[in-house]
CSV table of C-alpha atoms and ligand atoms in Angstrom, one decimal:
chain,number,residue,atom,x,y,z
A,34,UNK,CA,8.1,-38.2,92.4
A,35,UNK,CA,7.5,-34.5,93.1
A,36,UNK,CA,7.7,-31.2,91.2
A,37,UNK,CA,9.2,-28.3,93.0
A,38,UNK,CA,9.1,-24.6,92.5
A,39,UNK,CA,12.5,-23.0,93.2
A,40,UNK,CA,12.1,-19.2,93.8
A,41,UNK,CA,15.5,-17.5,93.6
A,42,UNK,CA,16.3,-14.4,95.6
A,43,UNK,CA,12.9,-12.6,95.3
A,44,UNK,CA,14.0,-10.0,97.9
A,45,UNK,CA,13.4,-6.4,98.5
A,46,UNK,CA,16.9,-5.3,97.4
A,47,UNK,CA,16.3,-6.8,94.0
A,48,UNK,CA,12.9,-5.2,93.5
A,49,UNK,CA,11.6,-1.7,93.3
A,50,UNK,CA,13.4,0.7,95.6
A,51,UNK,CA,16.0,-1.9,96.4
A,52,UNK,CA,19.8,-1.4,96.5
A,53,UNK,CA,20.4,-3.6,93.5
A,54,UNK,CA,17.1,-3.1,91.7
A,55,UNK,CA,16.4,-5.6,88.9
A,56,UNK,CA,14.3,-3.9,86.2
A,57,UNK,CA,10.8,-5.3,86.3
A,58,UNK,CA,11.6,-7.5,89.3
A,59,UNK,CA,8.2,-6.9,90.9
A,60,UNK,CA,6.5,-8.1,87.8
A,61,UNK,CA,7.3,-11.8,88.5
A,62,UNK,CA,5.0,-11.8,91.5
A,63,UNK,CA,1.9,-12.9,89.6
A,64,UNK,CA,3.4,-15.9,87.8
A,65,UNK,CA,5.4,-16.9,90.9
A,66,UNK,CA,2.3,-17.0,93.1
A,67,UNK,CA,0.2,-18.9,90.5
A,68,UNK,CA,2.9,-21.5,90.0
A,69,UNK,CA,3.4,-21.9,93.8
A,70,UNK,CA,-0.2,-22.9,94.1
A,71,UNK,CA,0.2,-25.6,91.6
A,72,UNK,CA,3.4,-27.4,92.4
A,73,UNK,CA,4.0,-30.1,95.1
A,74,UNK,CA,6.7,-28.3,97.0
A,75,UNK,CA,8.0,-24.7,97.1
A,76,UNK,CA,11.5,-23.6,98.0
A,77,UNK,CA,13.0,-20.2,98.1
A,78,UNK,CA,16.6,-19.0,98.3
A,79,UNK,CA,17.8,-15.7,99.8
A,80,UNK,CA,20.9,-13.8,99.0
A,81,UNK,CA,22.2,-13.5,102.6
A,82,UNK,CA,25.4,-11.5,102.9
A,83,UNK,CA,27.5,-10.4,105.9
A,84,UNK,CA,28.0,-6.5,106.0
A,85,UNK,CA,31.6,-6.9,104.6
A,86,UNK,CA,30.8,-9.3,101.8
A,87,UNK,CA,33.6,-9.3,99.2
A,88,UNK,CA,31.1,-8.6,96.3
A,89,UNK,CA,30.3,-5.1,97.7
A,90,UNK,CA,31.7,-2.0,96.1
A,91,UNK,CA,32.8,-0.9,99.7
A,92,UNK,CA,35.0,-4.0,99.7
A,93,UNK,CA,36.3,-3.6,96.1
A,94,UNK,CA,33.6,-5.8,94.5
A,95,UNK,CA,31.2,-5.2,91.6
A,96,UNK,CA,27.9,-4.7,93.5
A,97,UNK,CA,26.3,-2.0,95.7
A,98,UNK,CA,25.8,-3.2,99.3
A,99,UNK,CA,22.7,-5.5,99.1
A,100,UNK,CA,20.9,-8.3,101.0
A,101,UNK,CA,22.8,-7.8,104.2
A,102,UNK,CA,21.7,-10.5,106.7
A,103,UNK,CA,18.8,-9.4,108.9
A,104,UNK,CA,18.0,-6.1,107.0
A,105,UNK,CA,14.8,-5.1,105.3
A,106,UNK,CA,16.6,-5.3,101.9
A,107,UNK,CA,17.3,-9.0,102.5
A,108,UNK,CA,13.7,-9.7,103.5
A,109,UNK,CA,11.5,-11.5,100.9
A,110,UNK,CA,9.5,-9.4,98.5
A,111,UNK,CA,6.0,-8.9,100.0
A,112,UNK,CA,4.4,-11.3,97.5
A,113,UNK,CA,6.3,-14.2,99.1
A,114,UNK,CA,4.0,-13.6,102.1
A,115,UNK,CA,1.2,-15.1,100.1
A,116,UNK,CA,3.3,-18.2,99.3
A,117,UNK,CA,3.6,-21.2,101.5
A,118,UNK,CA,7.3,-22.2,101.6
A,119,UNK,CA,8.5,-25.7,102.4
A,120,UNK,CA,12.0,-24.5,103.1
A,121,UNK,CA,14.3,-21.4,102.8
A,122,UNK,CA,17.9,-21.7,101.8
A,123,UNK,CA,20.4,-18.9,102.4
A,124,UNK,CA,23.5,-18.4,100.2
A,125,UNK,CA,26.4,-16.1,100.0
A,126,UNK,CA,26.7,-16.2,103.8
A,127,UNK,CA,30.5,-16.2,104.0
A,128,UNK,CA,32.5,-13.0,103.2
A,129,UNK,CA,34.1,-14.7,100.2
A,130,UNK,CA,31.2,-16.9,99.1
A,131,UNK,CA,30.0,-15.7,95.7
A,132,UNK,CA,26.6,-17.3,96.4
A,133,UNK,CA,25.1,-17.0,93.0
A,134,UNK,CA,23.9,-20.5,93.0
A,135,UNK,CA,21.4,-21.7,95.5
A,136,UNK,CA,23.3,-25.0,95.6
A,137,UNK,CA,26.6,-23.4,96.6
A,138,UNK,CA,27.6,-24.5,100.2
A,139,UNK,CA,23.9,-25.2,100.9
A,140,UNK,CA,21.7,-28.2,101.6
A,141,UNK,CA,19.4,-27.5,98.6
A,142,UNK,CA,20.3,-30.6,96.6
A,143,UNK,CA,19.7,-32.8,99.7
A,144,UNK,CA,16.5,-30.9,100.6
A,145,UNK,CA,15.2,-31.6,97.0
A,146,UNK,CA,16.2,-35.3,97.2
A,147,UNK,CA,14.6,-35.6,100.6
A,148,UNK,CA,11.4,-34.3,99.1
A,149,UNK,CA,11.6,-36.9,96.3
A,150,UNK,CA,11.8,-34.1,93.7
A,151,UNK,CA,12.7,-35.0,90.2
A,152,UNK,CA,11.5,-31.8,88.4
A,153,UNK,CA,12.6,-28.3,89.4
A,154,UNK,CA,10.8,-25.2,88.0
A,155,UNK,CA,13.1,-22.2,88.4
A,156,UNK,CA,11.9,-18.6,88.7
A,157,UNK,CA,13.1,-15.5,90.5
A,158,UNK,CA,16.0,-13.0,90.3
A,159,UNK,CA,18.3,-12.3,88.6
A,160,UNK,CA,18.2,-14.2,85.3
A,161,UNK,CA,21.9,-13.4,84.5
A,162,UNK,CA,23.3,-14.2,87.9
A,163,UNK,CA,21.6,-16.3,90.5
A,164,UNK,CA,18.9,-17.8,88.3
A,165,UNK,CA,21.5,-18.8,85.7
A,166,UNK,CA,23.9,-20.4,88.3
A,167,UNK,CA,21.1,-22.2,90.2
A,168,UNK,CA,19.5,-23.6,87.0
A,169,UNK,CA,22.8,-24.8,85.7
A,170,UNK,CA,23.7,-26.4,89.0
A,171,UNK,CA,20.2,-28.0,89.2
A,172,UNK,CA,20.9,-29.6,85.8
A,173,UNK,CA,24.3,-30.8,87.0
A,174,UNK,CA,22.7,-32.3,90.1
A,175,UNK,CA,20.5,-34.4,87.8
A,176,UNK,CA,17.2,-32.7,88.2
A,177,UNK,CA,14.9,-32.1,85.2
A,178,UNK,CA,14.9,-28.3,85.0
A,179,UNK,CA,12.4,-25.9,83.5
A,180,UNK,CA,13.2,-22.2,83.7
A,181,UNK,CA,10.0,-20.1,83.7
A,182,UNK,CA,10.7,-17.3,81.2
A,183,UNK,CA,8.1,-14.8,82.4
A,184,UNK,CA,8.9,-15.4,86.1
A,185,UNK,CA,12.5,-14.2,85.9
A,186,UNK,CA,14.2,-10.8,85.2
A,187,UNK,CA,17.8,-9.9,84.6
A,188,UNK,CA,20.1,-7.2,85.8
A,189,UNK,CA,21.5,-6.6,82.3
A,190,UNK,CA,24.8,-5.0,83.3
A,191,UNK,CA,25.5,-5.6,79.6
A,192,UNK,CA,22.7,-5.6,77.1
A,193,UNK,CA,21.9,-9.2,76.1
A,194,UNK,CA,23.1,-10.8,79.3
A,195,UNK,CA,19.7,-12.3,80.1
A,196,UNK,CA,19.4,-13.8,76.6
A,197,UNK,CA,22.9,-15.2,76.8
A,198,UNK,CA,22.1,-16.6,80.3
A,199,UNK,CA,19.0,-18.3,78.9
A,200,UNK,CA,21.1,-19.9,76.1
A,201,UNK,CA,23.6,-21.2,78.7
A,202,UNK,CA,20.8,-22.6,80.8
A,203,UNK,CA,19.4,-24.4,77.8
A,204,UNK,CA,22.9,-25.6,76.9
A,205,UNK,CA,23.2,-27.1,80.4
A,206,UNK,CA,20.0,-29.1,79.7
A,207,UNK,CA,17.3,-26.8,81.0
A,208,UNK,CA,14.0,-26.4,79.2
A,209,UNK,CA,12.3,-23.0,79.1
A,210,UNK,CA,8.6,-22.4,79.2
A,211,UNK,CA,6.1,-19.7,80.1
A,212,UNK,CA,4.0,-19.9,83.2
A,213,UNK,CA,0.9,-19.9,80.9
A,214,UNK,CA,2.2,-22.9,79.0
A,215,UNK,CA,2.9,-24.7,82.3
A,216,UNK,CA,-0.4,-23.8,83.9
A,217,UNK,CA,-2.4,-24.7,80.8
A,218,UNK,CA,-0.8,-28.2,80.6
A,219,UNK,CA,-1.4,-30.9,83.2
A,220,UNK,CA,2.3,-31.1,83.9
A,221,UNK,CA,2.6,-28.2,86.4
A,222,UNK,CA,-0.5,-29.4,88.2
B,172,VGL,C1,22.5,-11.6,92.6
B,172,VGL,C2,24.0,-10.1,92.1
B,172,VGL,C3,24.6,-10.1,93.4
B,172,VGL,C4,21.3,-12.4,92.2
B,172,VGL,C5,23.0,-11.7,93.9
B,172,VGL,O1,20.5,-12.8,93.1
B,172,VGL,O2,21.1,-12.7,91.0
B,172,VGL,N1,23.0,-10.8,91.7
B,172,VGL,N2,24.0,-10.9,94.3
B,173,ZN,ZN1,24.6,-10.9,96.3
């Protein structure tokens, strides 16, 4: 059985200077790269919206226009260039697809099963949206899920959203650990 790193939406629009900048989003680069070098497989999701996505303020939704398919904002953060990815999964592709979870209308569960993955280590952006939804769905799909606390950051539309999201992920069955804990123990290696 294999251990997989799942990097959620580590994209330009969610990091410094991006359209939906997540505070401290760039800071996850170090732990993400270190973990990627130690796990068997590495998968990344991208928020990948059409220009008229229903979640955009221009369409009456809650978010600024972000991660429009094919734009610089939707490209991976430069740190991902140093990571060898086994597959990329795009979500939120349809106008009405919420796309918070990497498992929504995607092949992610099948890709993980094809890779003989039983343990999924979740990191990326944002704690209170796509990380939350992806970790909860990974639990529901039957994977053993660990959320890497120092390799995620939240939007915090309301103060405390990230802490609440962590509680909900634990409630769903996810374990939380720091990258130092994981790298120090044999389990992530
Ligand atoms: C996300 C808000 C809108 C995320 C995506 O990746 O967490 N958040 N679209
Ligand atoms: Zn989005």
